[in-house]
Amino acid sequence: MAHQDPAVDRKLKIIAGADAFGSDLKDALVAELRSLNIQVEDLGTTKYYSAGEEVGRRVSQAAAQKDSSVETRGLVACGTGVGVSIFANKFPGVYAALCLNTADALNARSINNANVLAVSGMSTPPEAAKAILDTFLSTPFKSPCPASGEKPWPDDIQSFLDESVKEMPKIGEDKNIAADNAPCFICSLAKSRDLKDFTPVDIMPGGYMKILRETPTSAIVRFKAGSVEPAHHHTFGHDLIVTEGSKSVWNLSKGEKYDLKNGDYLFTPAGDVHRVKYHEDTEFFIKWDGHWDLFLDEDLAAANAAID
């Protein structure tokens, strides 16, 4: 198999992940990459949205570092290749492309400068996938491809492709905000929503929630200053990031207290009983995997007494 080893010119790192339907194909491609002496970080097998998310997150973080000595790309696989590419593409600077043949890989690299390859575990045999991977690795941006009739791009198209690299990352930015003061994506999303879009959390006075995605579920939650969440637990674990304000969380199961402010992260395992006090108007992004449930372990009066 002809291959122009990209490691000859620069260091290349591949982050790989798959679900159960794409796991065997991912393993075959990881072995191929390692045979070419290309550094691979294999994240293993998980749910397709988790695999796509984690690979996308890491490629995005690497792109933001602008370290020219190492180029980080991604490899994701699921049954069709569609699901993993959708979730990988949720991160800035990530351009994941589902490629079912070498022509797809040529076009994705040449036109879109794609940096994550998505493959189908159910429809692509390992040898065909290796040829796709080989093309994806060895095709430079703006090179001749099927879309150009296998000929060099005309000067006007070359110019357009040059500009597209600069323009694509800016999509979705608020042009009225200076780059140094631009908020994160989650903050922008939260602040663009009026309170009327939020649903009161009846069992927790002072709380409001807006579901962003159903499965895995993510939401933006707001609580008014002085609000208290009585001790409670869920059947699912959940991650949260505070985007505004401050609060204290008591994990009663572990006997630990966390004082959180803007930018802080906390994971609470499934079943852990926790109590919360909001010191000011607070907003946070939360994600969990499972159906929403909430079981109170004390009433509001008992919670206030315990905090006092």
JSON list of N, CA and C in Angstrom, two decimals, residues 18-61:
[
{"chain": "A", "resi": 18, "resn": "ALA", "atom": "N", "xyz": [-14.06, 4.57, 19.71]},
{"chain": "A", "resi": 18, "resn": "ALA", "atom": "CA", "xyz": [-15.12, 3.88, 18.96]},
{"chain": "A", "resi": 18, "resn": "ALA", "atom": "C", "xyz": [-16.20, 3.38, 19.91]},
{"chain": "A", "resi": 19, "resn": "ASP", "atom": "N", "xyz": [-17.35, 3.03, 19.33]},
{"chain": "A", "resi": 19, "resn": "ASP", "atom": "CA", "xyz": [-18.36, 2.30, 20.10]},
{"chain": "A", "resi": 19, "resn": "ASP", "atom": "C", "xyz": [-18.22, 0.81, 19.76]},
{"chain": "A", "resi": 20, "resn": "ALA", "atom": "N", "xyz": [-19.13, -0.01, 20.28]},
{"chain": "A", "resi": 20, "resn": "ALA", "atom": "CA", "xyz": [-19.01, -1.45, 20.10]},
{"chain": "A", "resi": 20, "resn": "ALA", "atom": "C", "xyz": [-19.11, -1.86, 18.64]},
{"chain": "A", "resi": 21, "resn": "PHE", "atom": "N", "xyz": [-19.89, -1.12, 17.84]},
{"chain": "A", "resi": 21, "resn": "PHE", "atom": "CA", "xyz": [-20.07, -1.47, 16.43]},
{"chain": "A", "resi": 21, "resn": "PHE", "atom": "C", "xyz": [-18.84, -1.08, 15.60]},
{"chain": "A", "resi": 22, "resn": "GLY", "atom": "N", "xyz": [-18.04, -0.14, 16.08]},
{"chain": "A", "resi": 22, "resn": "GLY", "atom": "CA", "xyz": [-16.87, 0.28, 15.33]},
{"chain": "A", "resi": 22, "resn": "GLY", "atom": "C", "xyz": [-15.56, -0.15, 15.95]},
{"chain": "A", "resi": 23, "resn": "SER", "atom": "N", "xyz": [-15.64, -0.88, 17.06]},
{"chain": "A", "resi": 23, "resn": "SER", "atom": "CA", "xyz": [-14.44, -1.21, 17.83]},
{"chain": "A", "resi": 23, "resn": "SER", "atom": "C", "xyz": [-13.42, -2.04, 17.05]},
{"chain": "A", "resi": 24, "resn": "ASP", "atom": "N", "xyz": [-13.88, -3.09, 16.36]},
{"chain": "A", "resi": 24, "resn": "ASP", "atom": "CA", "xyz": [-12.95, -3.96, 15.62]},
{"chain": "A", "resi": 24, "resn": "ASP", "atom": "C", "xyz": [-12.24, -3.18, 14.52]},
{"chain": "A", "resi": 25, "resn": "LEU", "atom": "N", "xyz": [-12.98, -2.34, 13.82]},
{"chain": "A", "resi": 25, "resn": "LEU", "atom": "CA", "xyz": [-12.36, -1.56, 12.74]},
{"chain": "A", "resi": 25, "resn": "LEU", "atom": "C", "xyz": [-11.38, -0.54, 13.32]},
{"chain": "A", "resi": 26, "resn": "LYS", "atom": "N", "xyz": [-11.76, 0.09, 14.42]},
{"chain": "A", "resi": 26, "resn": "LYS", "atom": "CA", "xyz": [-10.85, 1.03, 15.07]},
{"chain": "A", "resi": 26, "resn": "LYS", "atom": "C", "xyz": [-9.57, 0.33, 15.49]},
{"chain": "A", "resi": 27, "resn": "ASP", "atom": "N", "xyz": [-9.67, -0.87, 16.05]},
{"chain": "A", "resi": 27, "resn": "ASP", "atom": "CA", "xyz": [-8.48, -1.62, 16.49]},
{"chain": "A", "resi": 27, "resn": "ASP", "atom": "C", "xyz": [-7.56, -1.92, 15.30]},
{"chain": "A", "resi": 28, "resn": "ALA", "atom": "N", "xyz": [-8.17, -2.29, 14.17]},
{"chain": "A", "resi": 28, "resn": "ALA", "atom": "CA", "xyz": [-7.37, -2.59, 12.97]},
{"chain": "A", "resi": 28, "resn": "ALA", "atom": "C", "xyz": [-6.62, -1.35, 12.49]},
{"chain": "A", "resi": 29, "resn": "LEU", "atom": "N", "xyz": [-7.29, -0.19, 12.56]},
{"chain": "A", "resi": 29, "resn": "LEU", "atom": "CA", "xyz": [-6.66, 1.05, 12.09]},
{"chain": "A", "resi": 29, "resn": "LEU", "atom": "C", "xyz": [-5.61, 1.55, 13.09]},
{"chain": "A", "resi": 30, "resn": "VAL", "atom": "N", "xyz": [-5.85, 1.34, 14.36]},
{"chain": "A", "resi": 30, "resn": "VAL", "atom": "CA", "xyz": [-4.84, 1.69, 15.37]},
{"chain": "A", "resi": 30, "resn": "VAL", "atom": "C", "xyz": [-3.57, 0.86, 15.15]},
{"chain": "A", "resi": 31, "resn": "ALA", "atom": "N", "xyz": [-3.75, -0.43, 14.88]},
{"chain": "A", "resi": 31, "resn": "ALA", "atom": "CA", "xyz": [-2.59, -1.29, 14.61]},
{"chain": "A", "resi": 31, "resn": "ALA", "atom": "C", "xyz": [-1.86, -0.80, 13.36]},
{"chain": "A", "resi": 32, "resn": "GLU", "atom": "N", "xyz": [-2.61, -0.37, 12.35]},
{"chain": "A", "resi": 32, "resn": "GLU", "atom": "CA", "xyz": [-1.99, 0.15, 11.13]},
{"chain": "A", "resi": 32, "resn": "GLU", "atom": "C", "xyz": [-1.19, 1.40, 11.42]},
{"chain": "A", "resi": 33, "resn": "LEU", "atom": "N", "xyz": [-1.75, 2.30, 12.21]},
{"chain": "A", "resi": 33, "resn": "LEU", "atom": "CA", "xyz": [-1.05, 3.54, 12.56]},
{"chain": "A", "resi": 33, "resn": "LEU", "atom": "C", "xyz": [0.25, 3.25, 13.31]},
{"chain": "A", "resi": 34, "resn": "ARG", "atom": "N", "xyz": [0.18, 2.32, 14.24]},
{"chain": "A", "resi": 34, "resn": "ARG", "atom": "CA", "xyz": [1.37, 2.00, 15.02]},
{"chain": "A", "resi": 34, "resn": "ARG", "atom": "C", "xyz": [2.43, 1.33, 14.17]},
{"chain": "A", "resi": 35, "resn": "SER", "atom": "N", "xyz": [2.02, 0.57, 13.15]},
{"chain": "A", "resi": 35, "resn": "SER", "atom": "CA", "xyz": [2.99, -0.04, 12.24]},
{"chain": "A", "resi": 35, "resn": "SER", "atom": "C", "xyz": [3.72, 1.02, 11.43]},
{"chain": "A", "resi": 36, "resn": "LEU", "atom": "N", "xyz": [3.11, 2.21, 11.30]},
{"chain": "A", "resi": 36, "resn": "LEU", "atom": "CA", "xyz": [3.73, 3.33, 10.59]},
{"chain": "A", "resi": 36, "resn": "LEU", "atom": "C", "xyz": [4.50, 4.25, 11.54]},
{"chain": "A", "resi": 37, "resn": "ASN", "atom": "N", "xyz": [4.63, 3.81, 12.81]},
{"chain": "A", "resi": 37, "resn": "ASN", "atom": "CA", "xyz": [5.35, 4.60, 13.83]},
{"chain": "A", "resi": 37, "resn": "ASN", "atom": "C", "xyz": [4.68, 5.95, 14.08]},
{"chain": "A", "resi": 38, "resn": "ILE", "atom": "N", "xyz": [3.37, 5.97, 13.98]},
{"chain": "A", "resi": 38, "resn": "ILE", "atom": "CA", "xyz": [2.60, 7.18, 14.29]},
{"chain": "A", "resi": 38, "resn": "ILE", "atom": "C", "xyz": [2.06, 7.04, 15.71]},
{"chain": "A", "resi": 39, "resn": "GLN", "atom": "N", "xyz": [2.24, 8.07, 16.51]},
{"chain": "A", "resi": 39, "resn": "GLN", "atom": "CA", "xyz": [1.78, 8.04, 17.90]},
{"chain": "A", "resi": 39, "resn": "GLN", "atom": "C", "xyz": [0.26, 7.97, 17.95]},
{"chain": "A", "resi": 40, "resn": "VAL", "atom": "N", "xyz": [-0.28, 7.04, 18.73]},
{"chain": "A", "resi": 40, "resn": "VAL", "atom": "CA", "xyz": [-1.73, 6.87, 18.86]},
{"chain": "A", "resi": 40, "resn": "VAL", "atom": "C", "xyz": [-2.10, 6.85, 20.33]},
{"chain": "A", "resi": 41, "resn": "GLU", "atom": "N", "xyz": [-3.15, 7.58, 20.66]},
{"chain": "A", "resi": 41, "resn": "GLU", "atom": "CA", "xyz": [-3.76, 7.47, 21.99]},
{"chain": "A", "resi": 41, "resn": "GLU", "atom": "C", "xyz": [-5.12, 6.82, 21.79]},
{"chain": "A", "resi": 42, "resn": "ASP", "atom": "N", "xyz": [-5.22, 5.56, 22.16]},
{"chain": "A", "resi": 42, "resn": "ASP", "atom": "CA", "xyz": [-6.45, 4.79, 21.95]},
{"chain": "A", "resi": 42, "resn": "ASP", "atom": "C", "xyz": [-7.33, 4.91, 23.20]},
{"chain": "A", "resi": 43, "resn": "LEU", "atom": "N", "xyz": [-8.48, 5.56, 23.05]},
{"chain": "A", "resi": 43, "resn": "LEU", "atom": "CA", "xyz": [-9.39, 5.75, 24.17]},
{"chain": "A", "resi": 43, "resn": "LEU", "atom": "C", "xyz": [-10.30, 4.55, 24.41]},
{"chain": "A", "resi": 44, "resn": "GLY", "atom": "N", "xyz": [-10.18, 3.54, 23.56]},
{"chain": "A", "resi": 44, "resn": "GLY", "atom": "CA", "xyz": [-10.96, 2.32, 23.78]},
{"chain": "A", "resi": 44, "resn": "GLY", "atom": "C", "xyz": [-12.36, 2.39, 23.22]},
{"chain": "A", "resi": 45, "resn": "THR", "atom": "N", "xyz": [-13.26, 1.64, 23.86]},
{"chain": "A", "resi": 45, "resn": "THR", "atom": "CA", "xyz": [-14.62, 1.48, 23.37]},
{"chain": "A", "resi": 45, "resn": "THR", "atom": "C", "xyz": [-15.62, 1.97, 24.40]},
{"chain": "A", "resi": 46, "resn": "THR", "atom": "N", "xyz": [-16.55, 2.79, 23.96]},
{"chain": "A", "resi": 46, "resn": "THR", "atom": "CA", "xyz": [-17.61, 3.30, 24.84]},
{"chain": "A", "resi": 46, "resn": "THR", "atom": "C", "xyz": [-18.83, 3.60, 23.99]},
{"chain": "A", "resi": 47, "resn": "LYS", "atom": "N", "xyz": [-19.80, 4.35, 24.52]},
{"chain": "A", "resi": 47, "resn": "LYS", "atom": "CA", "xyz": [-20.97, 4.72, 23.73]},
{"chain": "A", "resi": 47, "resn": "LYS", "atom": "C", "xyz": [-20.54, 5.66, 22.61]},
{"chain": "A", "resi": 48, "resn": "TYR", "atom": "N", "xyz": [-21.27, 5.62, 21.49]},
{"chain": "A", "resi": 48, "resn": "TYR", "atom": "CA", "xyz": [-20.81, 6.36, 20.33]},
{"chain": "A", "resi": 48, "resn": "TYR", "atom": "C", "xyz": [-20.72, 7.86, 20.59]},
{"chain": "A", "resi": 49, "resn": "TYR", "atom": "N", "xyz": [-21.68, 8.40, 21.38]},
{"chain": "A", "resi": 49, "resn": "TYR", "atom": "CA", "xyz": [-21.62, 9.83, 21.63]},
{"chain": "A", "resi": 49, "resn": "TYR", "atom": "C", "xyz": [-20.48, 10.19, 22.57]},
{"chain": "A", "resi": 50, "resn": "SER", "atom": "N", "xyz": [-20.14, 9.29, 23.49]},
{"chain": "A", "resi": 50, "resn": "SER", "atom": "CA", "xyz": [-19.00, 9.55, 24.38]},
{"chain": "A", "resi": 50, "resn": "SER", "atom": "C", "xyz": [-17.68, 9.47, 23.63]},
{"chain": "A", "resi": 51, "resn": "ALA", "atom": "N", "xyz": [-17.58, 8.50, 22.71]},
{"chain": "A", "resi": 51, "resn": "ALA", "atom": "CA", "xyz": [-16.36, 8.36, 21.91]},
{"chain": "A", "resi": 51, "resn": "ALA", "atom": "C", "xyz": [-16.15, 9.59, 21.03]},
{"chain": "A", "resi": 52, "resn": "GLY", "atom": "N", "xyz": [-17.21, 10.01, 20.34]},
{"chain": "A", "resi": 52, "resn": "GLY", "atom": "CA", "xyz": [-17.12, 11.19, 19.49]},
{"chain": "A", "resi": 52, "resn": "GLY", "atom": "C", "xyz": [-16.80, 12.43, 20.30]},
{"chain": "A", "resi": 53, "resn": "GLU", "atom": "N", "xyz": [-17.45, 12.56, 21.45]},
{"chain": "A", "resi": 53, "resn": "GLU", "atom": "CA", "xyz": [-17.23, 13.74, 22.30]},
{"chain": "A", "resi": 53, "resn": "GLU", "atom": "C", "xyz": [-15.78, 13.81, 22.79]},
{"chain": "A", "resi": 54, "resn": "GLU", "atom": "N", "xyz": [-15.26, 12.70, 23.30]},
{"chain": "A", "resi": 54, "resn": "GLU", "atom": "CA", "xyz": [-13.92, 12.73, 23.90]},
{"chain": "A", "resi": 54, "resn": "GLU", "atom": "C", "xyz": [-12.84, 12.97, 22.85]},
{"chain": "A", "resi": 55, "resn": "VAL", "atom": "N", "xyz": [-12.96, 12.31, 21.69]},
{"chain": "A", "resi": 55, "resn": "VAL", "atom": "CA", "xyz": [-11.98, 12.54, 20.63]},
{"chain": "A", "resi": 55, "resn": "VAL", "atom": "C", "xyz": [-12.08, 13.99, 20.15]},
{"chain": "A", "resi": 56, "resn": "GLY", "atom": "N", "xyz": [-13.31, 14.48, 19.94]},
{"chain": "A", "resi": 56, "resn": "GLY", "atom": "CA", "xyz": [-13.48, 15.86, 19.51]},
{"chain": "A", "resi": 56, "resn": "GLY", "atom": "C", "xyz": [-12.92, 16.85, 20.50]},
{"chain": "A", "resi": 57, "resn": "ARG", "atom": "N", "xyz": [-13.16, 16.61, 21.78]},
{"chain": "A", "resi": 57, "resn": "ARG", "atom": "CA", "xyz": [-12.67, 17.51, 22.82]},
{"chain": "A", "resi": 57, "resn": "ARG", "atom": "C", "xyz": [-11.13, 17.59, 22.79]},
{"chain": "A", "resi": 58, "resn": "ARG", "atom": "N", "xyz": [-10.47, 16.44, 22.66]},
{"chain": "A", "resi": 58, "resn": "ARG", "atom": "CA", "xyz": [-9.01, 16.43, 22.73]},
{"chain": "A", "resi": 58, "resn": "ARG", "atom": "C", "xyz": [-8.38, 17.03, 21.47]},
{"chain": "A", "resi": 59, "resn": "VAL", "atom": "N", "xyz": [-8.99, 16.78, 20.33]},
{"chain": "A", "resi": 59, "resn": "VAL", "atom": "CA", "xyz": [-8.48, 17.40, 19.10]},
{"chain": "A", "resi": 59, "resn": "VAL", "atom": "C", "xyz": [-8.67, 18.91, 19.16]},
{"chain": "A", "resi": 60, "resn": "SER", "atom": "N", "xyz": [-9.81, 19.34, 19.69]},
{"chain": "A", "resi": 60, "resn": "SER", "atom": "CA", "xyz": [-10.09, 20.77, 19.84]},
{"chain": "A", "resi": 60, "resn": "SER", "atom": "C", "xyz": [-9.09, 21.43, 20.77]},
{"chain": "A", "resi": 61, "resn": "GLN", "atom": "N", "xyz": [-8.81, 20.78, 21.89]},
{"chain": "A", "resi": 61, "resn": "GLN", "atom": "CA", "xyz": [-7.85, 21.34, 22.85]},
{"chain": "A", "resi": 61, "resn": "GLN", "atom": "C", "xyz": [-6.46, 21.44, 22.22]}
]
